């Protein structure tokens, strides 16, 4: 599925967010990775099987954004 070298991690891998972006829309804030995971600027994700991963920003990022 992945033509990159080294190959991108599968969608089920713990490091799946490390895959290369093949399509990006900066206006609406999402990117399609080569492993078919859609990631959003708010750190939410949609996996290829339709499962949703809620945004998972760390606490220090949220505090900095609120300041």
Coordinates of C-alpha atoms in Angstrom, one line a residue:
X1 CA 0.0 0.0 0.0
X2 CA 2.8 2.5 0.9
X3 CA 5.3 3.4 -1.8
X4 CA 7.6 5.4 0.6
X5 CA 10.9 4.1 1.8
X6 CA 11.0 3.3 4.6
X7 CA 7.3 2.2 4.5
X8 CA 4.8 4.1 6.6
X9 CA 3.3 2.4 9.6
X10 CA 0.0 0.6 9.3
X11 CA -3.2 2.3 10.5
X12 CA -3.2 -0.2 13.5
X13 CA 0.4 0.6 14.6
X14 CA 1.0 2.7 17.7
X15 CA 2.9 5.2 15.6
X16 CA 0.4 5.4 12.7
X17 CA 0.5 9.2 12.9
X18 CA 4.0 9.1 11.5
X19 CA 2.8 8.1 8.1
X20 CA 3.3 10.6 5.2
X21 CA 0.5 13.0 4.3
X22 CA -0.7 12.3 0.7
X23 CA -3.5 14.9 0.7
X24 CA -4.0 18.0 2.9
X25 CA -6.6 20.7 3.3
X26 CA -5.2 23.5 5.4
X27 CA -8.4 25.5 5.1
X28 CA -10.6 22.9 6.9
X29 CA -7.7 21.4 8.9
X30 CA -7.3 17.7 7.9
X31 CA -4.8 15.5 6.2
X32 CA -5.0 12.0 4.6
X33 CA -2.0 9.9 5.5
X34 CA -0.7 7.1 3.2
X35 CA -2.0 4.5 5.6
X36 CA -5.6 5.9 5.0
X37 CA -5.9 7.6 8.4
X38 CA -7.4 11.0 8.4
X39 CA -5.9 13.4 11.0
X40 CA -7.3 16.7 12.0
X41 CA -5.6 19.8 13.3
X42 CA -7.3 19.4 16.7
X43 CA -5.5 15.9 16.9
X44 CA -8.6 13.9 16.3
X45 CA -8.5 11.0 13.8
X46 CA -10.6 8.8 11.7
X47 CA -9.2 5.3 11.1
X48 CA -9.8 3.5 7.8
X49 CA -12.3 1.2 9.4
X50 CA -14.4 4.2 10.5
X51 CA -13.3 4.3 14.2
X52 CA -12.9 7.8 15.6
X53 CA -10.1 8.8 17.9
X54 CA -11.0 11.8 20.0
X55 CA -8.6 14.8 20.0
X56 CA -5.7 14.0 22.3
X57 CA -3.7 17.1 22.9
X58 CA -1.5 17.1 25.9
X59 CA -2.4 19.3 28.9
X60 CA 0.5 21.8 28.4
X61 CA -0.6 22.5 24.8
X62 CA -4.2 23.2 26.0
X63 CA -2.9 25.6 28.7
X64 CA -0.7 27.4 26.2
X65 CA -3.6 27.8 23.8
X66 CA -5.8 29.2 26.5
X67 CA -3.2 31.8 27.5

